Coordinates of C-alpha atoms and ligand atoms in Angstrom, one line a residue:
X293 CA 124.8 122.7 84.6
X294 CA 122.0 120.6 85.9
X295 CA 121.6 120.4 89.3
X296 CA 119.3 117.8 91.1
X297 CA 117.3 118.5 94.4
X298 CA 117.3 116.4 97.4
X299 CA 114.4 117.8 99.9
X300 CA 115.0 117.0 103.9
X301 CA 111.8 116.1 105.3
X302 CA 112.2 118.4 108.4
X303 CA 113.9 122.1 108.2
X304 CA 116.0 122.8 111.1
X305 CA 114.6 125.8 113.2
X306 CA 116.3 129.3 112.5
X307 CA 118.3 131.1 115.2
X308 CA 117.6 134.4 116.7
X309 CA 118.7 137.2 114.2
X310 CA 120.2 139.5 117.3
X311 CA 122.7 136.8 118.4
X312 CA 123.9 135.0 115.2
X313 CA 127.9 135.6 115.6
X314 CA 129.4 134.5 112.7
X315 CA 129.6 130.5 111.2
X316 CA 127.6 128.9 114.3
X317 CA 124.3 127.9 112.7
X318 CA 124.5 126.5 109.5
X319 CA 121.5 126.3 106.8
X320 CA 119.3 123.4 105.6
X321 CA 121.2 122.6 102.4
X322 CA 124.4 122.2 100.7
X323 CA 125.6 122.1 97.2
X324 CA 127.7 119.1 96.4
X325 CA 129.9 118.2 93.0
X326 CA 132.4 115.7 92.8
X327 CA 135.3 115.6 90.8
X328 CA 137.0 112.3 89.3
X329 CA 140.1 112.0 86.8
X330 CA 138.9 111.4 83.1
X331 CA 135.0 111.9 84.2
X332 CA 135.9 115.9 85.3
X333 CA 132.7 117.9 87.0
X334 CA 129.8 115.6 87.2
X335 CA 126.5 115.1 89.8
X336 CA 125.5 118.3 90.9
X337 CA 123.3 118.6 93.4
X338 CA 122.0 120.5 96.4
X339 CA 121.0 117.9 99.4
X340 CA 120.5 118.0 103.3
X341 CA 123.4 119.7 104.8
X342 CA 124.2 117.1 107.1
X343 CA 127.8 115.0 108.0
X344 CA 130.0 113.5 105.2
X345 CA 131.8 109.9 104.8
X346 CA 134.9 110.5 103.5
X347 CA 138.0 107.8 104.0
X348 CA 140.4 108.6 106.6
X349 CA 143.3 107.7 104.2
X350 CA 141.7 110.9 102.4
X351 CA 144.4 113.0 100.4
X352 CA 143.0 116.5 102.4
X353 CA 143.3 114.8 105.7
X354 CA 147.1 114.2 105.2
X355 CA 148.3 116.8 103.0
X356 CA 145.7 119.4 103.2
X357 CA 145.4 119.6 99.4
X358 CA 141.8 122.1 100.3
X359 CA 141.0 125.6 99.0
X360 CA 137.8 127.9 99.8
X361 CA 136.2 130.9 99.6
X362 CA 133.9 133.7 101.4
X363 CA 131.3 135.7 100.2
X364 CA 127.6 136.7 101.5
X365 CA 123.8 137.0 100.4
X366 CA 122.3 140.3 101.4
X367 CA 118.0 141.2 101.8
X368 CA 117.8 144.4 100.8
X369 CA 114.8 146.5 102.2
X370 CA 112.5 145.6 99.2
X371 CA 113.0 141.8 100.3
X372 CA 115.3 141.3 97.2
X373 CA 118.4 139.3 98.0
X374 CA 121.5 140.7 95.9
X375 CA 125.5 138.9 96.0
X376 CA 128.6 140.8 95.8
X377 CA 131.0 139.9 92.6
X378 CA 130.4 136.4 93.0
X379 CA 132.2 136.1 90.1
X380 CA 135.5 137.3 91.4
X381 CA 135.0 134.8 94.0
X382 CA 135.1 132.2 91.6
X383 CA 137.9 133.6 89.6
X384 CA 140.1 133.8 93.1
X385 CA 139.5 130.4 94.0
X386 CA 140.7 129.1 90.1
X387 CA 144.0 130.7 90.9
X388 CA 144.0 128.9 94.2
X389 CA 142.8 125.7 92.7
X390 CA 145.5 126.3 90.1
X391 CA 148.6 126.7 92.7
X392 CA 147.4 123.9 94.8
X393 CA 146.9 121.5 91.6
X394 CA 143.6 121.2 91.9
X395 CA 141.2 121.3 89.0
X396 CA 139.3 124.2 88.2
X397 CA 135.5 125.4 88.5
X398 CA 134.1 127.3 85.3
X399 CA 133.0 130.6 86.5
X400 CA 129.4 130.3 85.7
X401 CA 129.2 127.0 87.1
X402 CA 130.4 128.4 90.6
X403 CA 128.2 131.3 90.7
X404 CA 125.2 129.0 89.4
X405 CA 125.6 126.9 92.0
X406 CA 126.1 129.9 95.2
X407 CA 122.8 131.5 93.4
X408 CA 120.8 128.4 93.2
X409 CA 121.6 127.1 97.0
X410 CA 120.9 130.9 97.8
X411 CA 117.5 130.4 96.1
X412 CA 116.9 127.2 98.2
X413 CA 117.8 129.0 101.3
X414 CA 116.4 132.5 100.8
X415 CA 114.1 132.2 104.3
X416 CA 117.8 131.5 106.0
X417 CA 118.9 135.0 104.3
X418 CA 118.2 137.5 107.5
X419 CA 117.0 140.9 107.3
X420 CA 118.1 142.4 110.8
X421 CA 120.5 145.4 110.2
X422 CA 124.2 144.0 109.5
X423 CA 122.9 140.6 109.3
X424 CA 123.8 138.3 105.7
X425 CA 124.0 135.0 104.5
X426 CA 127.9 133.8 105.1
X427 CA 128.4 131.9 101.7
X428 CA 131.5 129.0 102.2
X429 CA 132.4 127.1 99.0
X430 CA 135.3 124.7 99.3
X431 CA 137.1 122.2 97.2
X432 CA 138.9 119.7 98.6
X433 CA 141.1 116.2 97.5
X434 CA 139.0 113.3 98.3
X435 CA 141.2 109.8 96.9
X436 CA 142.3 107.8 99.6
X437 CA 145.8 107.6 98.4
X438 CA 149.2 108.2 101.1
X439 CA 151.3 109.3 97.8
X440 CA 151.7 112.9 97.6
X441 CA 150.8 113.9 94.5
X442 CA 147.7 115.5 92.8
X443 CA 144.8 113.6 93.6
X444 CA 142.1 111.3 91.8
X445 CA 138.9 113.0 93.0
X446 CA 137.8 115.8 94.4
X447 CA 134.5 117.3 96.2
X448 CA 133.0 121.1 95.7
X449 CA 131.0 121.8 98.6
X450 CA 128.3 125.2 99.4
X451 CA 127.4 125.7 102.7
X452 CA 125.3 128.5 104.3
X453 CA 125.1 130.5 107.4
X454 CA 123.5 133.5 108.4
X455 CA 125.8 135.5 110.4
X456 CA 126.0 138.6 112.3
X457 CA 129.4 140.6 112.9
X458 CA 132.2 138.8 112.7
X459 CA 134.3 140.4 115.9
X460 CA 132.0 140.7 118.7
X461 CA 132.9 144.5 118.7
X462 CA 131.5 145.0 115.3
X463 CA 132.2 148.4 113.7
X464 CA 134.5 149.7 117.0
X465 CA 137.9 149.9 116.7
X466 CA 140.5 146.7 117.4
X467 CA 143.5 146.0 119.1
X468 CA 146.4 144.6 116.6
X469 CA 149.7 143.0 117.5
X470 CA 152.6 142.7 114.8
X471 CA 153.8 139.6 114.9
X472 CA 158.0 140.2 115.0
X473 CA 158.6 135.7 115.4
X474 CA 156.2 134.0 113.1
X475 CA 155.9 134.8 109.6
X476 CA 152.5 133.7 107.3
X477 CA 153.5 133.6 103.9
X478 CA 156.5 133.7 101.8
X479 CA 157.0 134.2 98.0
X480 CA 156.7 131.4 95.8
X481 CA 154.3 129.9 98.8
X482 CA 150.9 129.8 99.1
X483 CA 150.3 133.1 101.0
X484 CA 147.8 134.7 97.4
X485 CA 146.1 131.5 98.0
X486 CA 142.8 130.8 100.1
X487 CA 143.9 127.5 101.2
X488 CA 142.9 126.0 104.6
X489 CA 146.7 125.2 105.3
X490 CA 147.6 129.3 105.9
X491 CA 145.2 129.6 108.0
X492 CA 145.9 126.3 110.0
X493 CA 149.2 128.2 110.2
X494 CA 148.0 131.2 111.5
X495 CA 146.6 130.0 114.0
X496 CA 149.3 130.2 116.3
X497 CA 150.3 134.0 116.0
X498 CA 146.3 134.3 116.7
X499 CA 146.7 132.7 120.3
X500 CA 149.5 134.4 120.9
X501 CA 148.1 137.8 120.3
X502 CA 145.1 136.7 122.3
X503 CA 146.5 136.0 125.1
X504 CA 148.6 139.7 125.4
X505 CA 145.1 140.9 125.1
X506 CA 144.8 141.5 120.9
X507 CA 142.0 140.9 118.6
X508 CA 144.5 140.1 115.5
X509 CA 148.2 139.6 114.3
X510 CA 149.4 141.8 111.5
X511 CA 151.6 139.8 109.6
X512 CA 154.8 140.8 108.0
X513 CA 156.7 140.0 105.2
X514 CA 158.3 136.0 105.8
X515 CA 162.1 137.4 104.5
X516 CA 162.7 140.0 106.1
X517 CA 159.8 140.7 108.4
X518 CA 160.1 144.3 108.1
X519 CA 156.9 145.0 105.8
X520 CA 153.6 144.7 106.8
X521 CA 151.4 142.3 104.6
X522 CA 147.8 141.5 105.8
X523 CA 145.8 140.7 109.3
X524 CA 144.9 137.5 110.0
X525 CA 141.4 137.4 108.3
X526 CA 141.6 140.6 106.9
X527 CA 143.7 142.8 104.5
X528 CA 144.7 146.3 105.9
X529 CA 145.2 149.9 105.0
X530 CA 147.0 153.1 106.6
X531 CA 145.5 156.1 106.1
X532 CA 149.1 158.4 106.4
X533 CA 149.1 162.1 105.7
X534 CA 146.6 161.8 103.6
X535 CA 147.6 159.3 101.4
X536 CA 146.2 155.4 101.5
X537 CA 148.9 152.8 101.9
X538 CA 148.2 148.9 101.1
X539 CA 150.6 146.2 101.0
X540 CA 150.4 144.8 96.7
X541 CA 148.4 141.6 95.9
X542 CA 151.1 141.0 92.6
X543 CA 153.9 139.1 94.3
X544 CA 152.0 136.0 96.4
X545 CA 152.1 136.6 99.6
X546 CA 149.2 138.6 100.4
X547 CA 145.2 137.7 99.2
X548 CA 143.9 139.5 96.9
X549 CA 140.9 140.6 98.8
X550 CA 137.3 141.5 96.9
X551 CA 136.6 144.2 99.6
X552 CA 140.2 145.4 99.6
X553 CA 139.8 145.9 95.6
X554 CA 135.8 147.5 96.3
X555 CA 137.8 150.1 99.1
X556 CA 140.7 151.3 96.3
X557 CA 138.0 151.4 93.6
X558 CA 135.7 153.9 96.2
X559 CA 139.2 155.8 97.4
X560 CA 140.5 156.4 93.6
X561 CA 136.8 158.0 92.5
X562 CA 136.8 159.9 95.7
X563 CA 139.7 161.2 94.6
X564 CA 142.5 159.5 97.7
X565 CA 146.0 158.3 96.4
X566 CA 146.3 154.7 96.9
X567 CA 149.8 153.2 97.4
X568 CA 149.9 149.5 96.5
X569 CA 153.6 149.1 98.2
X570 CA 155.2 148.2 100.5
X571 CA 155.5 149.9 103.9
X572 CA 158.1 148.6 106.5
X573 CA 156.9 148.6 110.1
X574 CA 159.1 151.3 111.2
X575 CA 158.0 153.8 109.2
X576 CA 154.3 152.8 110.1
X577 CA 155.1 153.2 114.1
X578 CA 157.2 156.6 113.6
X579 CA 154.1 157.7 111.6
X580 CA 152.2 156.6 114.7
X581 CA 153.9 158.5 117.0
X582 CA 154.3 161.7 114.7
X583 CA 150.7 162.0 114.8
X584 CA 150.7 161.4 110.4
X585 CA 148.5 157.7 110.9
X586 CA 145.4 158.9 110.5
X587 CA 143.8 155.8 110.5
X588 CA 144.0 152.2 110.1
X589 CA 141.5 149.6 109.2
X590 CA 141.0 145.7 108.1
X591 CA 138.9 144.7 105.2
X592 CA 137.4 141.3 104.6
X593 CA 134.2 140.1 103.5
X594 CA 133.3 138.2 106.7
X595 CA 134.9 142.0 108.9
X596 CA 133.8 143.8 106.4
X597 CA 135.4 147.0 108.0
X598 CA 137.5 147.2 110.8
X599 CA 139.0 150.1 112.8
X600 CA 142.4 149.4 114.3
X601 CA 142.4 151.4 117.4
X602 CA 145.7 150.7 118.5
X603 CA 149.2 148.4 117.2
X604 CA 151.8 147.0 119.2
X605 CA 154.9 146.1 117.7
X606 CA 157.7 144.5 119.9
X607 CA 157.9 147.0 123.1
X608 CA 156.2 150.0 120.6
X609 CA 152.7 151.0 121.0
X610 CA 150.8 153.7 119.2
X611 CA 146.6 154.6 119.7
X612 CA 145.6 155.7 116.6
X613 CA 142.8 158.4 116.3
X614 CA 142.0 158.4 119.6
X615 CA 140.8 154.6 119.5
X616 CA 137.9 155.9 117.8
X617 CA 136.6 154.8 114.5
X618 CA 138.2 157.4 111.5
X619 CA 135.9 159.3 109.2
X620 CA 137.1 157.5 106.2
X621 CA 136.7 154.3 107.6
X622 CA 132.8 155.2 108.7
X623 CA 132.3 156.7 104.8
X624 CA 133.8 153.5 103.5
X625 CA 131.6 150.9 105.6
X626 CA 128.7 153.3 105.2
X627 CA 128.7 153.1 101.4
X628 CA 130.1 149.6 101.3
X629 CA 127.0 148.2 103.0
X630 CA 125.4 150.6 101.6
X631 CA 125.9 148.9 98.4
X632 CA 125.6 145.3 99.2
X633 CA 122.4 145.9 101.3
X634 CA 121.1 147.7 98.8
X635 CA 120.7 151.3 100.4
X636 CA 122.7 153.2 97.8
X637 CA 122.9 152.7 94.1
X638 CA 125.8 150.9 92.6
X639 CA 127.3 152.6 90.3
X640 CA 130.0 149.6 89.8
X641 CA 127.5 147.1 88.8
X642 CA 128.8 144.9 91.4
X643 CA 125.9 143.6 93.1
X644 CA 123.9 141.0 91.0
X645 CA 120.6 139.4 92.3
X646 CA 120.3 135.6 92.9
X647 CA 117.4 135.2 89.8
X648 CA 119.8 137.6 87.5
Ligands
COI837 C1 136.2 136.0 104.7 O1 136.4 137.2 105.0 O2 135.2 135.7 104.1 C2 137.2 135.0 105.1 O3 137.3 134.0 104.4 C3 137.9 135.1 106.3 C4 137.7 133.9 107.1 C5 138.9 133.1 107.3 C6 136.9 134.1 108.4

């Protein structure tokens, strides 16, 4: 794929390393592709990141026919800036593209274009401890057209910021609330998909948690709401006598997260069972009060890691492990990171530098 350059005359100035947050400051440049029936992919090109005309009779703004993805540039010590499976990132959004009729990306052409906006950007990759490059492709329907069907034209889009943690507590532990009312996904839906809709739709569990004092909603199955799926930006895991217990990316509702696959690949060679089932709520609280949850924890590119200190469910509460982060967790985020910052060898091949 050929992709043009379009310089900005002046670079924006870079924020303070030690108080990035996460998706506030965005880079110099983006990559942009468009789409159009009977043309395909066509006009490549990484230009000022800067406001976009679309036409407000725009398919996306109406039906919300939009799908994206999350990954992040590290600098390892030696100055070298690595990704993380890029290329499962591409294959995810395909099958999102796919359920949401929208047309798909080859797999080198995505990761061409993250590595070669990376490249442009490398001075926006920062090198404080915990610190990346947040990575944001997105597709989205761009025919202005009131029909609903699948659209005429479409837009692939890169943008860039560097970002720090992504909860302000960083690597402590958070405060989860089940959500018993609202449900996220259901099968046959969207819920495997990273589509802008589920989110949009999340958005109200999220508030609600917030306001009884909770970082995130677990969600829970949408037929019976008695198994618990994934967090809100996050998959999860139960550590429970031993034994690691995930809910299974096969049936639709829950994503199929890259970190969440990176965890089971680093439990199985350390030698932990990991159950890929389902686990009804229930049995999770009575193992919360039996003192068998060992620990709990989120994974997500943009968390990472994160330590569930404590779950509510209805009128139920359980701490777990003391509200202090497990020993599992810490040895999985240690060697994570370690991995994508480059401290630790990978063994899995899974980090791939942006000139490779
Ligand atoms: C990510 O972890 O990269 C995500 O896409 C979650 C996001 C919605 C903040």
């Amino acid at each position: 794929m050929e992709i043009r350059f379009e310089k900005r005359p002046v670079l924006k100035e870079k924020p303070d390393q030690k108080n990035l947050g996460f998706g506030k400051y965005m880079t110099d440049y983006m990559f942009v592709m468009d789409w159009k029936k009977g043309e395909g992919w066509h006009d490549a090109r990484i230009v000022p990141h800067e406001p976009i005309a679309i036409d407000p009779a725009c398919v996306v703004l109406h039906y919300a026919q939009e799908t994206f993805e999350g990954m992040k540039a590290y600098r390892t010590e030696s100055g070298k800036i690595q990704l993380f499976r890029p290329e499962m990132n591409a294959r995810r959004m395909n099958r999102s593209n796919d359920r949401l009729c929208m047309p798909e990306i080859p797999e080198e052409d995505f990761v061409q274009a993250v590595k070669a906006l990376v490249k442009v950007e490398e001075d926006w990759v920062p090198s404080e401890k915990d610190t990346s490059l947040y990575i944001r492709p997105f597709m989205f329907a761009t025919e202005a057209s009131l029909g609903v069907h699948m659209a005429s034209a479409y837009k692939f889009i890169v943008i860039c910021c560097p970002v720090g943690a992504y909860y302000p507590t960083g690597l402590d532990p958070v405060k989860i609330l089940v959500e018993d009312e609202l449900v996220r996904a259901v099968k046959g839906g969207t819920g495997f998909t990273k589509c802008g809709g589920n989110y949009a739709g999340s958005i109200l569990g999220q508030i609600k948690a917030e306001k009884m004092g909770y970082t995130q909603v677990l969600w829970l199955d949408g037929e019976t709401r008695t198994y618990v799926e994934e967090v809100g930006t996050m998959n999860i895991m139960f550590k429970i006598a031993g034994e690691i217990y995930t809910a299974p990316v096969d049936e639709g509702t829950v994503l199929a997260g890259i970190t969440r696959d990176s965890m089971i690949q680093l439990l199985r060679k350390w030698g932990y069972k990991v159950n890929e089932t389902h686990l009804s709520v229930h049995d999770l609280m009575k193992a919360g009060h039996d003192g068998t949850l060992e620990e709990v924890f989120g994974t997500g590119t943009a968390a990472v890691i994160s330590p569930v200190g404590e779950l509510r469910y209805k009128d139920d509460e359980v701490i777990i492990n003391d509200f202090k982060t497990g020993e599992l967790t810490q040895k999985l985020y240690d060697t994570l990171t370690g991995i994508q910052w480059g401290r630790i060898e990978d063994e899995f091949g899974w980090t791939t530098g942006i000139e490779e």
